[in-house]
Tab-separated table of C-alpha atoms in Angstrom:
chain	number	residue	atom	x	y	z
A	53	MET	CA	0.020	-0.003	-0.013
A	54	ARG	CA	1.238	3.475	-0.866
A	55	LYS	CA	0.485	6.463	1.253
A	56	ARG	CA	0.434	9.874	-0.532
A	57	LEU	CA	0.600	13.525	0.399
A	58	SER	CA	0.387	16.422	-2.022
A	59	ILE	CA	2.862	19.204	-1.192
A	60	ALA	CA	3.828	22.539	-2.799
A	61	VAL	CA	6.494	25.122	-2.360
A	62	ALA	CA	5.430	28.688	-2.994
A	63	GLN	CA	7.393	31.975	-3.389
A	64	PRO	CA	4.864	34.803	-3.387
A	65	ARG	CA	6.038	38.365	-4.088
A	66	CYS	CA	6.517	40.308	-0.841
A	67	VAL	CA	5.877	43.884	0.221
A	68	ALA	CA	8.205	44.794	3.077
A	69	TYR	CA	6.416	44.869	6.457
A	70	ASP	CA	2.971	44.746	4.854
A	71	VAL	CA	1.319	41.720	6.468
A	72	MET	CA	-2.057	42.388	4.981
A	73	ALA	CA	-0.779	42.546	1.378
A	74	ASN	CA	1.473	39.570	1.907
A	75	ALA	CA	-1.344	37.531	3.520
A	76	ALA	CA	-3.442	38.090	0.375
A	77	ALA	CA	-0.551	36.899	-1.735
A	78	HIS	CA	-0.191	33.826	0.460
A	79	ALA	CA	-3.855	33.126	0.175
A	80	ALA	CA	-3.667	33.307	-3.651
A	81	ALA	CA	-0.615	30.926	-3.567
A	82	VAL	CA	-2.510	28.444	-1.369
A	83	ARG	CA	-5.418	28.386	-3.922
A	84	ALA	CA	-3.022	28.090	-6.877
A	85	ALA	CA	-1.007	25.272	-5.276
A	86	ASP	CA	-3.917	22.867	-4.875
A	87	ALA	CA	-1.976	20.864	-2.343
A	88	ARG	CA	-2.551	19.470	1.165
A	89	VAL	CA	0.639	21.235	2.427
A	90	VAL	CA	1.985	24.516	1.100
A	91	VAL	CA	5.467	25.606	2.285
A	92	PHE	CA	6.511	29.294	2.210
A	93	PRO	CA	9.949	31.033	2.493
A	94	GLU	CA	11.644	32.382	5.563
A	95	MET	CA	9.778	35.417	6.940
A	96	SER	CA	7.567	35.396	3.860
A	97	LEU	CA	4.779	37.290	5.660
A	98	THR	CA	6.883	40.382	6.476
A	99	GLY	CA	9.959	40.047	4.242
A	100	TYR	CA	13.403	39.432	5.719
A	101	GLU	CA	13.078	42.504	7.811
A	102	LEU	CA	14.620	41.804	11.162
A	103	ASP	CA	12.920	44.671	12.839
A	104	ALA	CA	9.438	43.635	11.708
A	105	LEU	CA	7.021	43.196	14.608
A	106	PRO	CA	6.107	39.658	15.573
A	107	VAL	CA	2.893	38.217	14.123
A	108	ALA	CA	0.794	36.432	16.735
A	109	PRO	CA	-1.218	33.408	15.709
A	110	ALA	CA	-4.466	35.235	16.539
A	111	ASP	CA	-3.546	38.231	14.321
A	112	GLU	CA	-6.622	39.161	12.284
A	113	ARG	CA	-4.427	39.888	9.258
A	114	LEU	CA	-4.010	36.141	8.787
A	115	ALA	CA	-7.733	35.748	7.944
A	116	PRO	CA	-7.237	35.566	4.159
A	117	VAL	CA	-4.803	32.661	4.625
A	118	VAL	CA	-7.189	30.918	7.028
A	119	ALA	CA	-9.974	31.343	4.566
A	120	ALA	CA	-7.955	29.915	1.613
A	121	CYS	CA	-6.948	26.938	3.711
A	122	ALA	CA	-10.536	26.383	4.696
A	123	GLU	CA	-11.599	26.404	1.037
A	124	THR	CA	-8.848	24.064	-0.175
A	125	GLY	CA	-8.231	21.862	2.849
A	126	ALA	CA	-4.620	22.970	2.976
A	127	LEU	CA	-2.114	23.430	5.767
A	128	ALA	CA	0.077	26.468	5.035
A	129	LEU	CA	3.514	26.690	6.694
A	130	VAL	CA	4.097	30.479	6.646
A	131	GLY	CA	7.393	32.269	7.511
A	132	ALA	CA	7.112	35.071	9.986
A	133	PRO	CA	8.622	36.708	13.015
A	134	VAL	CA	6.606	35.251	15.931
A	135	PRO	CA	6.263	36.094	19.648
A	136	GLY	CA	9.452	35.364	21.567
A	137	PRO	CA	10.606	36.952	19.458
A	138	SER	CA	11.653	34.250	17.121
A	139	ILE	CA	11.995	33.668	13.381
A	140	GLY	CA	9.149	31.173	13.086
A	141	VAL	CA	6.845	29.082	11.073
A	142	LEU	CA	3.170	29.692	11.531
A	143	ALA	CA	1.045	26.662	10.702
A	144	VAL	CA	-2.253	27.861	9.283
A	145	ASP	CA	-5.344	25.758	8.484
A	146	GLY	CA	-9.023	26.473	8.124
A	147	ASP	CA	-9.480	26.685	11.871
A	148	GLY	CA	-6.729	29.277	12.565
A	149	ALA	CA	-2.989	29.467	13.128
A	150	TRP	CA	-0.357	28.360	15.620
A	151	VAL	CA	3.415	28.639	16.028
A	152	ALA	CA	4.707	25.288	14.726
A	153	TYR	CA	8.409	26.097	14.827
A	154	ARG	CA	11.125	28.624	15.794
A	155	LYS	CA	14.427	28.726	13.881
A	156	VAL	CA	17.176	27.023	15.856
A	157	HIS	CA	20.369	28.120	14.155
A	158	LEU	CA	20.382	31.902	14.207
A	159	HIS	CA	23.235	33.839	12.640
A	160	GLY	CA	24.634	37.355	12.195
A	161	GLU	CA	22.136	40.151	13.102
A	162	GLU	CA	19.535	37.616	14.022
A	163	VAL	CA	21.406	36.473	17.120
A	164	PRO	CA	20.831	39.549	19.380
A	165	ARG	CA	17.248	39.979	18.185
A	166	PHE	CA	15.726	36.567	18.397
A	167	VAL	CA	15.302	33.581	20.698
A	168	PRO	CA	16.219	30.216	19.177
A	169	GLY	CA	13.847	27.260	19.183
A	170	GLU	CA	14.074	23.473	19.175
A	171	PRO	CA	13.668	20.776	16.530
A	172	ALA	CA	10.042	20.122	15.793
A	173	VAL	CA	7.800	17.854	13.810
A	174	ILE	CA	4.155	18.226	12.655
A	175	ASP	CA	1.873	15.342	11.638
A	176	VAL	CA	-0.204	15.748	8.512
A	177	ASP	CA	-2.401	12.840	7.527
A	178	GLY	CA	0.043	10.394	9.076
A	179	TRP	CA	3.102	12.059	7.465
A	180	ARG	CA	5.619	13.356	9.933
A	181	LEU	CA	7.263	16.524	8.612
A	182	GLY	CA	10.347	17.975	10.277
A	183	LEU	CA	10.561	21.788	10.099
A	184	ALA	CA	13.523	24.017	9.389
A	185	VAL	CA	14.293	27.701	8.530
A	186	CYS	CA	17.158	28.683	6.234
A	187	ARG	CA	20.538	28.132	8.097
A	188	ASP	CA	19.019	25.196	9.932
A	189	ILE	CA	19.134	23.159	6.758
A	190	GLY	CA	22.852	23.984	6.370
A	191	VAL	CA	23.648	22.466	9.783
A	192	PRO	CA	23.742	18.667	9.550
A	193	GLU	CA	23.112	18.376	13.249
A	194	HIS	CA	19.739	19.993	12.836
A	195	ALA	CA	18.506	17.497	10.287
A	196	ALA	CA	19.939	14.653	12.469
A	197	LYS	CA	18.180	15.832	15.629
A	198	THR	CA	14.964	16.373	13.658
A	199	ALA	CA	15.201	12.972	11.982
A	200	ALA	CA	15.653	11.357	15.443
A	201	LEU	CA	12.133	12.464	16.227
A	202	GLY	CA	10.905	10.233	13.397
A	203	ILE	CA	10.194	11.965	10.079
A	204	ASP	CA	9.037	11.182	6.547
A	205	GLY	CA	9.916	14.583	5.156
A	206	TYR	CA	11.919	17.711	5.985
A	207	VAL	CA	10.529	21.056	4.904
A	208	ALA	CA	12.181	24.437	5.073
A	209	GLY	CA	11.724	28.100	4.174
A	210	VAL	CA	14.861	29.994	3.102
A	211	VAL	CA	16.160	33.332	1.831
A	212	HIS	CA	19.166	33.159	-0.491
A	213	ALA	CA	20.719	35.719	-2.824
A	214	ASP	CA	20.359	35.112	-6.518
A	215	HIS	CA	24.006	33.930	-6.818
A	216	GLU	CA	23.216	31.292	-4.140
A	217	ALA	CA	20.522	29.533	-6.159
A	218	ASP	CA	22.252	26.172	-5.937
A	219	VAL	CA	22.790	26.274	-2.217
A	220	HIS	CA	19.442	24.951	-0.967
A	221	GLY	CA	19.456	22.222	-3.630
A	222	ALA	CA	22.805	20.946	-2.447
A	223	ARG	CA	21.604	21.074	1.159
A	224	ALA	CA	18.370	19.277	0.332
A	225	ARG	CA	20.192	16.466	-1.480
A	226	ARG	CA	22.464	16.045	1.547
A	227	VAL	CA	19.528	15.734	3.915
A	228	ALA	CA	17.834	13.206	1.576
A	229	ALA	CA	21.021	11.157	1.392
A	230	ASP	CA	21.732	11.287	5.098
A	231	HIS	CA	18.217	10.478	6.249
A	232	GLY	CA	16.285	8.943	3.346
A	233	VAL	CA	13.443	11.464	3.544
A	234	TRP	CA	11.629	13.780	1.076
A	235	VAL	CA	12.827	17.422	1.258
A	236	ALA	CA	10.850	20.478	0.279
A	237	VAL	CA	12.419	23.945	0.308
A	238	ALA	CA	10.515	27.210	-0.359
A	239	ALA	CA	12.951	29.926	-1.405
A	240	PHE	CA	12.277	33.660	-1.428
A	241	ALA	CA	11.856	35.233	-4.918
A	242	GLY	CA	11.995	39.008	-5.509
A	243	PRO	CA	13.659	41.673	-3.468
A	244	THR	CA	13.608	41.740	0.411
A	245	GLY	CA	15.430	43.180	3.349
A	246	GLY	CA	18.787	42.258	4.881
A	247	GLY	CA	20.668	43.304	1.758
A	248	PHE	CA	18.787	40.776	-0.467
A	249	ALA	CA	18.087	43.049	-3.447
A	250	ARG	CA	17.884	39.922	-5.620
A	251	THR	CA	16.885	36.456	-4.287
A	252	SER	CA	17.201	33.026	-5.803
A	253	GLY	CA	13.687	31.697	-6.120
A	254	ARG	CA	13.851	28.146	-7.516
A	255	SER	CA	11.990	26.560	-4.715
A	256	GLY	CA	12.116	22.748	-5.021
A	257	ILE	CA	11.107	19.298	-3.839
A	258	TRP	CA	13.497	16.389	-3.720
A	259	SER	CA	12.708	12.730	-3.388
A	260	ALA	CA	14.154	10.550	-0.589
A	261	ALA	CA	16.662	9.432	-3.289
A	262	GLY	CA	17.782	13.059	-3.633
A	263	GLU	CA	16.240	13.578	-7.093
A	264	LEU	CA	14.733	16.935	-7.958
A	265	VAL	CA	11.095	16.174	-8.711
A	266	ALA	CA	9.564	19.707	-8.852
A	267	GLU	CA	11.108	23.145	-9.213
A	268	ALA	CA	9.812	26.659	-9.447
A	269	SER	CA	11.421	29.368	-11.557
A	270	ALA	CA	13.355	32.358	-10.168
A	271	ALA	CA	10.216	34.531	-10.556
A	272	PRO	CA	7.966	35.738	-7.731
A	273	ASP	CA	4.508	34.094	-7.416
A	274	ASP	CA	5.641	30.759	-8.874
A	275	VAL	CA	4.655	27.452	-7.240
A	276	ALA	CA	6.004	23.930	-7.645
A	277	ARG	CA	3.973	20.924	-6.589
A	278	THR	CA	4.285	17.105	-6.399
A	279	VAL	CA	2.779	14.152	-4.568
A	280	LEU	CA	4.935	12.422	-1.956
A	281	ALA	CA	4.587	8.682	-1.726
A	282	ARG	CA	5.808	5.977	0.602
A	283	SER	CA	5.032	2.366	1.246
A	284	VAL	CA	2.951	1.514	4.289
A	285	HIS	CA	3.071	-1.965	5.693
């Protein structure tokens, strides 16, 4: 018997600090993705703006994303600064939002501003998905500690400059090789803060064998989708 899960990686265009505009773009991406799980880039809801105010799960500006998830049956994994403050992942479904994860491996100007989290896993229809944000995926220890919790997939949101377009793919293949799991990485597309005037896009999904099975372009608003499958005994 094969168990399946549809998953998409989305890279909506972002307006710095404008949670309302970005929530609308996220909602459009959820509808376009037509997937059970939709993964978004690091801090996708505000842009990579380290001084952006945290977005609480109860924030009314998330309503468009909640509505899109209710309509499609999706779970959206949205990048945002969250209370702590931390660089987090808000899990959003048709019932609301919650903080699913906080970035563990902070770096540079993030360190004095944010509180690190711990490895975390969410369960979606019997699929255990480990969560990561940007530098986390570049630290083998993070994937190892997450895999130790028992995972079928490893999903991450990242921000990379345009000349770093190959970085997240190399890291994804390493995670797949080390742990035999699917890997999905949503990468920022279009300009954002932190000196990222041009970002990489090219969000992708890799099989447990390390093969690239779906990839977005470098352009904002693109989405890539596939269906994960595994044997169930």
